[in-house]
Short mmCIF file of C-alpha atoms in Angstrom, two decimals:
data_model
loop_
_atom_site.label_atom_id
_atom_site.label_comp_id
_atom_site.label_asym_id
_atom_site.label_seq_id
_atom_site.Cartn_x
_atom_site.Cartn_y
_atom_site.Cartn_z
CA UNK E 1 -13.82 -4.93 80.72
CA UNK E 2 -11.97 -7.52 82.77
CA UNK E 3 -9.16 -7.56 80.20
CA UNK E 4 -8.81 -3.77 80.36
CA UNK E 5 -8.62 -3.86 84.16
CA UNK E 6 -6.02 -6.63 84.07
CA UNK E 7 -3.98 -4.72 81.48
CA UNK E 8 -4.12 -1.55 83.62
CA UNK E 9 -2.99 -3.44 86.72
CA UNK E 10 -0.10 -5.03 84.81
CA UNK E 11 0.94 -1.62 83.46
CA UNK E 12 1.04 -0.16 86.98
CA UNK E 13 3.34 -2.95 88.09
CA UNK E 14 5.77 -2.02 85.33
CA UNK E 15 5.97 1.62 86.44
CA UNK E 16 9.18 2.49 88.23
CA UNK E 17 8.86 3.80 91.76
CA UNK E 18 10.94 4.76 94.80
CA UNK E 19 10.18 1.56 96.66
CA UNK E 20 13.42 1.72 98.62
CA UNK E 21 13.35 5.47 99.33
CA UNK E 22 13.89 6.75 102.86
CA UNK E 23 12.21 9.65 104.60
CA UNK E 24 14.64 12.42 105.57
CA UNK E 25 14.14 11.67 109.25
CA UNK E 26 15.34 8.11 108.60
CA UNK E 27 18.75 9.20 107.33
CA UNK E 28 21.84 10.09 109.37
CA UNK E 29 23.13 13.40 107.96
CA UNK E 30 26.84 14.05 108.58
CA UNK E 31 27.30 17.82 108.65
CA UNK E 32 30.96 18.02 109.67
CA UNK E 33 34.10 15.91 110.01
CA UNK E 34 37.00 16.19 112.44
CA UNK E 35 40.27 14.45 111.58
CA UNK E 36 42.73 13.36 114.25
CA UNK E 37 45.62 10.89 114.22
CA UNK E 38 46.97 9.10 117.28
CA UNK E 39 49.03 5.96 117.87
CA UNK E 40 49.11 5.07 114.19
CA UNK E 41 45.34 5.33 113.71
CA UNK E 42 42.93 7.78 112.17
CA UNK E 43 40.20 9.08 114.44
CA UNK E 44 37.33 10.53 112.42
CA UNK E 45 34.73 12.49 114.38
CA UNK E 46 31.41 12.91 112.59
CA UNK E 47 28.97 15.59 113.62
CA UNK E 48 25.42 14.36 113.10
CA UNK E 49 22.66 16.90 112.69
CA UNK E 50 19.07 15.78 113.37
CA UNK E 51 16.75 16.79 110.55
CA UNK E 52 14.59 18.89 112.88
CA UNK E 53 17.71 20.93 113.68
CA UNK E 54 17.91 22.12 110.08
CA UNK E 55 14.38 23.28 109.35
CA UNK E 56 13.30 26.70 110.60
CA UNK E 57 10.83 26.78 113.44
CA UNK E 58 7.69 28.84 112.88
CA UNK E 59 5.93 30.75 115.63
CA UNK E 60 7.49 32.59 118.50
CA UNK E 61 6.80 29.74 120.88
CA UNK E 62 8.63 27.12 118.84
CA UNK E 63 11.58 25.37 120.35
CA UNK E 64 14.89 26.94 119.30
CA UNK E 65 17.09 24.94 116.98
CA UNK E 66 19.99 24.86 119.41
CA UNK E 67 17.81 23.11 122.01
CA UNK E 68 17.90 19.98 119.90
CA UNK E 69 20.86 17.74 120.74
CA UNK E 70 23.86 17.49 118.46
CA UNK E 71 24.95 13.90 117.98
CA UNK E 72 28.51 12.81 117.38
CA UNK E 73 30.24 9.60 116.39
CA UNK E 74 33.85 8.52 116.12
CA UNK E 75 35.35 5.93 113.81
CA UNK E 76 38.88 4.54 113.88
CA UNK E 77 41.00 2.86 111.26
CA UNK E 78 44.42 2.58 109.67
CA UNK E 79 43.28 4.89 106.85
CA UNK E 80 40.80 7.72 106.52
CA UNK E 81 38.42 5.61 104.44
CA UNK E 82 38.47 2.66 106.86
CA UNK E 83 37.87 5.06 109.79
CA UNK E 84 34.73 6.46 108.14
CA UNK E 85 33.57 2.95 107.25
CA UNK E 86 33.95 2.04 110.93
CA UNK E 87 30.83 4.11 111.61
CA UNK E 88 28.67 1.69 109.62
CA UNK E 89 29.03 -0.99 112.32
CA UNK E 90 26.96 1.04 114.79
CA UNK E 91 24.77 3.41 112.79
CA UNK E 92 21.04 2.83 113.18
CA UNK E 93 20.08 4.36 109.81
CA UNK E 94 21.81 4.89 106.45
CA UNK E 95 24.47 7.61 106.52
CA UNK E 96 24.42 10.51 104.07
CA UNK E 97 27.82 12.12 103.36
CA UNK E 98 26.40 14.59 100.84
CA UNK E 99 25.97 17.52 103.24
CA UNK E 100 29.37 17.86 104.91
CA UNK E 101 29.88 21.55 105.60
CA UNK E 102 33.39 21.58 107.07
CA UNK E 103 36.43 19.38 107.66
CA UNK E 104 38.59 20.19 110.69
CA UNK E 105 42.13 18.83 111.06
CA UNK E 106 44.04 18.83 114.34
CA UNK E 107 47.61 20.07 114.17
CA UNK E 108 48.56 16.66 115.59
CA UNK E 109 46.96 14.96 112.59
CA UNK E 110 48.72 17.27 110.15
CA UNK E 111 52.06 16.07 111.51
CA UNK E 112 51.37 12.80 109.68
CA UNK E 113 52.94 13.10 106.26
CA UNK E 114 50.50 14.00 103.48
CA UNK E 115 47.41 13.32 105.62
CA UNK E 116 45.52 16.21 104.04
CA UNK E 117 46.15 14.75 100.59
CA UNK E 118 44.75 11.39 101.70
CA UNK E 119 41.58 12.92 103.15
CA UNK E 120 40.96 15.24 100.21
CA UNK E 121 41.59 12.41 97.74
CA UNK E 122 38.89 10.23 99.34
CA UNK E 123 36.36 13.05 99.58
CA UNK E 124 37.05 14.09 96.00
CA UNK E 125 36.60 10.54 94.64
CA UNK E 126 33.52 9.48 96.60
CA UNK E 127 30.35 10.16 94.63
CA UNK E 128 28.32 11.64 97.51
CA UNK E 129 30.83 14.20 98.73
CA UNK E 130 31.74 17.43 96.99
CA UNK E 131 34.63 19.86 96.94
CA UNK E 132 32.64 22.57 98.73
CA UNK E 133 33.34 21.78 102.46
CA UNK E 134 35.39 24.41 104.27
CA UNK E 135 38.79 23.49 105.68
CA UNK E 136 39.94 24.40 109.20
CA UNK E 137 42.79 23.53 111.55
CA UNK E 138 42.67 23.46 115.35
CA UNK E 139 44.96 23.01 118.34
CA UNK E 140 41.98 21.89 120.43
CA UNK E 141 40.92 18.33 121.13
CA UNK E 142 38.05 17.65 118.73
CA UNK E 143 35.52 16.59 121.42
CA UNK E 144 36.26 19.91 123.15
CA UNK E 145 35.83 21.89 119.94
CA UNK E 146 32.51 20.11 119.31
CA UNK E 147 31.03 21.82 122.38
CA UNK E 148 30.68 25.05 120.38
CA UNK E 149 27.14 26.19 119.59
CA UNK E 150 25.85 29.05 117.40
CA UNK E 151 24.08 31.95 119.09
CA UNK E 152 20.46 33.09 118.96
CA UNK E 153 18.99 29.65 118.40
CA UNK E 154 20.51 29.33 114.93
CA UNK E 155 20.98 25.80 113.68
CA UNK E 156 24.63 24.68 113.48
CA UNK E 157 23.83 24.00 109.85
CA UNK E 158 23.88 27.79 109.33
CA UNK E 159 26.80 28.54 111.64
CA UNK E 160 29.92 30.48 110.70
CA UNK E 161 31.98 27.33 110.14
CA UNK E 162 29.52 26.38 107.39
CA UNK E 163 29.16 29.91 106.00
CA UNK E 164 32.28 31.95 106.84
CA UNK E 165 32.26 34.66 104.18
CA UNK E 166 29.58 37.00 105.61
CA UNK E 167 31.69 37.64 108.73
CA UNK E 168 34.89 37.71 106.65
CA UNK E 169 33.29 40.53 104.66
CA UNK E 170 32.70 42.50 107.87
CA UNK E 171 35.91 41.60 109.70
CA UNK E 172 38.60 40.19 107.39
CA UNK E 173 41.26 38.02 109.01
CA UNK E 174 42.38 34.79 107.27
CA UNK E 175 40.47 34.11 104.06
CA UNK E 176 38.22 31.00 104.30
CA UNK E 177 39.36 28.05 102.15
CA UNK E 178 37.37 25.13 100.76
CA UNK E 179 38.51 21.74 99.49
CA UNK E 180 38.18 23.04 95.93
CA UNK E 181 40.73 25.76 96.74
CA UNK E 182 43.16 23.11 97.93
CA UNK E 183 42.67 21.07 94.75
CA UNK E 184 43.30 24.15 92.61
CA UNK E 185 46.48 25.20 94.44
CA UNK E 186 47.98 21.87 95.53
CA UNK E 187 50.34 21.44 92.58
CA UNK E 188 51.04 25.07 91.76
CA UNK E 189 54.83 25.57 91.90
CA UNK E 190 55.89 27.65 94.89
CA UNK E 191 52.34 27.93 96.28
CA UNK E 192 51.77 27.73 100.05
CA UNK E 193 48.20 26.92 101.09
CA UNK E 194 46.87 28.83 104.11
CA UNK E 195 44.01 27.40 106.21
CA UNK E 196 42.15 29.32 108.95
CA UNK E 197 42.61 28.17 112.54
CA UNK E 198 39.67 27.80 114.93
CA UNK E 199 39.41 27.11 118.65
CA UNK E 200 36.84 27.11 121.43
CA UNK E 201 36.01 30.28 123.33
CA UNK E 202 33.94 30.06 126.50
CA UNK E 203 34.34 33.60 127.84
CA UNK E 204 32.91 36.06 125.30
CA UNK E 205 29.27 34.99 124.97
CA UNK E 206 26.61 34.08 127.51
CA UNK E 207 23.13 32.60 127.36
CA UNK E 208 20.89 33.39 130.34
CA UNK E 209 24.03 34.61 132.14
CA UNK E 210 25.72 31.24 131.61
CA UNK E 211 28.90 30.82 129.53
CA UNK E 212 28.09 29.90 125.96
CA UNK E 213 30.89 28.03 124.10
CA UNK E 214 31.49 29.26 120.57
CA UNK E 215 34.08 28.94 117.82
CA UNK E 216 36.82 31.56 117.70
CA UNK E 217 38.60 32.36 114.44
CA UNK E 218 41.80 34.19 113.65
CA UNK E 219 44.99 32.13 113.29
CA UNK E 220 46.47 30.44 110.23
CA UNK E 221 48.02 27.06 109.38
CA UNK E 222 50.41 26.62 106.45
CA UNK E 223 50.50 23.65 104.08
CA UNK E 224 53.36 23.43 101.60
CA UNK E 225 52.53 20.88 98.87
CA UNK E 226 50.74 18.58 101.25
CA UNK E 227 53.15 19.02 104.15
CA UNK E 228 52.21 20.90 107.32
CA UNK E 229 54.79 23.58 108.06
CA UNK E 230 53.42 25.31 111.14
CA UNK E 231 50.78 27.73 112.38
CA UNK E 232 50.34 31.23 113.77
CA UNK E 233 47.89 32.67 116.25
CA UNK E 234 45.63 35.59 115.40
CA UNK E 235 48.13 38.24 116.48
CA UNK E 236 51.05 36.68 114.59
CA UNK E 237 48.97 36.28 111.40
CA UNK E 238 47.78 39.90 111.16
CA UNK E 239 50.06 40.64 108.22
CA UNK E 240 48.17 38.17 106.03
CA UNK E 241 45.03 40.28 105.84
CA UNK E 242 46.91 43.15 104.14
CA UNK E 243 48.27 40.71 101.55
CA UNK E 244 44.85 39.31 100.61
CA UNK E 245 43.16 41.30 97.81
CA UNK E 246 39.80 39.78 98.78
CA UNK E 247 39.93 41.26 102.27
CA UNK E 248 36.87 43.49 102.43
CA UNK E 249 37.08 45.26 105.77
CA UNK E 250 40.22 45.50 107.92
CA UNK E 251 40.17 47.46 111.17
CA UNK E 252 43.43 48.98 112.38
CA UNK E 253 43.84 50.25 115.92
CA UNK E 254 46.46 52.89 116.54
CA UNK E 255 48.03 53.46 119.93
CA UNK E 256 50.14 56.18 121.46
CA UNK E 257 51.94 55.66 124.75
CA UNK E 258 50.15 52.29 124.97
CA UNK E 259 46.75 54.00 125.06
CA UNK E 260 43.91 54.03 122.54
CA UNK E 261 44.64 56.73 120.05
CA UNK E 262 42.58 56.19 116.90
CA UNK E 263 41.07 53.50 114.68
CA UNK E 264 40.69 53.29 110.92
CA UNK E 265 38.82 50.77 108.79
CA UNK E 266 40.46 49.84 105.49
CA UNK E 267 38.96 48.08 102.47
CA UNK E 268 40.08 46.11 99.42
CA UNK E 269 43.90 46.21 99.57
CA UNK E 270 45.77 46.34 96.28
CA UNK E 271 48.83 44.11 96.57
CA UNK E 272 51.90 43.77 94.38
CA UNK E 273 54.75 41.32 95.04
CA UNK E 274 57.82 41.87 92.83
CA UNK E 275 60.49 39.16 93.18
CA UNK E 276 63.96 39.27 91.63
CA UNK E 277 67.32 37.55 91.88
CA UNK E 278 70.33 39.65 92.90
CA UNK E 279 73.78 38.08 93.01
CA UNK E 280 72.26 34.64 93.34
CA UNK E 281 69.89 35.61 96.14
CA UNK E 282 66.12 35.94 95.97
CA UNK E 283 64.78 39.36 96.88
CA UNK E 284 61.24 40.67 96.95
CA UNK E 285 59.54 44.04 97.21
CA UNK E 286 55.94 44.38 98.38
CA UNK E 287 53.61 47.29 97.70
CA UNK E 288 50.24 47.55 99.45
CA UNK E 289 47.70 50.29 98.75
CA UNK E 290 44.63 50.70 100.98
CA UNK E 291 41.89 53.25 101.42
CA UNK E 292 40.52 53.91 104.88
CA UNK E 293 37.83 55.68 106.84
CA UNK E 294 38.51 57.08 110.30
CA UNK E 295 36.21 55.50 112.88
CA UNK E 296 37.74 56.83 116.10
CA UNK E 297 39.80 59.96 116.61
CA UNK E 298 39.23 61.20 120.18
CA UNK E 299 42.26 63.51 120.13
CA UNK E 300 41.19 65.10 116.84
CA UNK E 301 44.52 64.24 115.24
CA UNK E 302 45.22 65.44 111.70
CA UNK E 303 44.52 63.04 108.85
CA UNK E 304 48.12 63.23 107.62
CA UNK E 305 49.41 62.19 111.04
CA UNK E 306 47.05 59.22 111.21
CA UNK E 307 47.99 58.29 107.65
CA UNK E 308 51.69 58.12 108.59
CA UNK E 309 50.95 56.14 111.74
CA UNK E 310 48.78 53.69 109.78
CA UNK E 311 51.41 53.16 107.09
CA UNK E 312 54.03 52.41 109.72
CA UNK E 313 51.74 50.02 111.64
CA UNK E 314 50.67 48.10 108.52
CA UNK E 315 54.29 47.70 107.45
CA UNK E 316 55.17 46.41 110.92
CA UNK E 317 52.41 43.80 110.76
CA UNK E 318 53.42 42.65 107.27
CA UNK E 319 57.07 42.30 108.27
CA UNK E 320 56.25 40.64 111.61
CA UNK E 321 54.14 37.91 109.98
CA UNK E 322 56.83 37.38 107.35
CA UNK E 323 59.55 37.01 109.97
CA UNK E 324 57.41 34.55 111.92
CA UNK E 325 57.13 32.49 108.76
CA UNK E 326 60.89 32.54 108.30
CA UNK E 327 61.23 31.02 111.78
CA UNK E 328 59.58 27.80 110.62
CA UNK E 329 60.68 28.22 107.01
CA UNK E 330 57.38 28.86 105.26
CA UNK E 331 56.96 31.33 102.40
CA UNK E 332 53.87 33.06 103.81
CA UNK E 333 53.63 35.67 101.04
CA UNK E 334 54.15 33.26 98.12
CA UNK E 335 57.39 34.91 96.98
CA UNK E 336 58.45 31.65 95.35
CA UNK E 337 55.18 31.46 93.43
CA UNK E 338 55.53 35.03 92.18
CA UNK E 339 59.11 34.27 91.11
CA UNK E 340 57.81 31.23 89.20
CA UNK E 341 55.30 33.44 87.38
CA UNK E 342 57.74 36.22 86.50
CA UNK E 343 61.11 34.47 86.21
CA UNK E 344 60.47 30.73 85.71
CA UNK E 345 64.11 29.98 84.87
CA UNK E 346 65.27 31.54 88.12
CA UNK E 347 62.56 29.63 89.99
CA UNK E 348 63.79 26.31 88.59
CA UNK E 349 67.03 26.80 90.51
CA UNK E 350 65.02 26.82 93.77
CA UNK E 351 63.34 23.46 93.07
CA UNK E 352 64.64 20.83 95.46
CA UNK E 353 66.24 23.44 97.70
CA UNK E 354 65.20 23.86 101.31
CA UNK E 355 63.59 27.20 102.03
CA UNK E 356 66.43 27.93 104.45
CA UNK E 357 68.75 28.12 101.45
CA UNK E 358 66.93 31.13 100.02
CA UNK E 359 64.11 32.27 102.36
CA UNK E 360 65.69 34.65 104.85
CA UNK E 361 64.75 37.77 106.79
CA UNK E 362 66.61 39.78 104.17
CA UNK E 363 64.65 38.19 101.30
CA UNK E 364 61.84 40.68 101.94
CA UNK E 365 63.92 43.70 101.10
CA UNK E 366 61.31 46.42 100.82
CA UNK E 367 57.73 47.03 101.98
CA UNK E 368 55.89 50.07 100.66
CA UNK E 369 52.50 50.91 102.21
CA UNK E 370 50.36 53.66 100.71
CA UNK E 371 47.38 54.78 102.79
CA UNK E 372 44.62 57.02 101.49
CA UNK E 373 42.21 58.47 104.06
CA UNK E 374 39.02 58.83 102.05
CA UNK E 375 36.78 59.92 104.92
CA UNK E 376 37.27 61.43 108.33
CA UNK E 377 33.99 59.89 109.47
CA UNK E 378 32.32 63.23 109.92
CA UNK E 379 29.23 64.42 108.11
#
């Protein structure tokens, strides 16, 4: 009997176990990263989410998730990796990098040559991190941007920066992009990568009649093979939404004599970009087809009239965004990429050339917009 007990005890000692495991409330979870660059150094801002800020609270009397504090930390270093490692000197618990939801670059950081490539390379190589985090660009100072809070007591873990597509499906502006999208498109010839811009808004939402800071979306930043080329605000970038086949719902407001006239909601644009070379110059024609439903028509205008007004307005927005891109020499509608796909030999002649040598206002020679009013909104 004694031998059996001894054998059983020895067998238990041989069993593997999680002797060094940590409870979830003893781990520092990094849920977001902000990347800045100043005076020759990386500044990496880490947003730390307490575990109790992730779980849902049961019972109507439970404390709302946003009442828990959001912790932040900043590391500095000569490289992105050394700046993140700088956090280990002061952390009180092990850091988990496996749940990063978004990475935000300042436009100042993007001025450093190939900084986005360096950051993505580290995140893509490190075993804990994945290619799923969303990418954003901001003109704000990162500590200022970090003041934003979700509404209605929702945990920041479930905020729009971590889950942008539901709102994009209801109000399509600039398509959200993840690290995986950057990896897929980085080395595609002629491809320009477009990242949504975010900023802080303190005027549109209130909590108990007090201003509630929240993220505002709408603009776009342009990365050309790892190099930052410039950005547009929400108004300047409106043409992009018509050129994105994945746009699900695009509102268009029509005005007459600078007064509200009508509004139409469009869905699922069909886009065709046809590049060509004429007499040594690159030319492109764009065709956009959209179907819309009238939402507002207070003057009871005819559908055909609204259709014509919508076609003209959409063309204006497409051309305006294109011309803004020409100002800082960025191919916003991927004309070079479409030329590479359809006429690769002609595209080879563009390699090594500055965009200013071929990307001009006249390059976009023709824009055709076809609007179909499928419903007047009346039953």
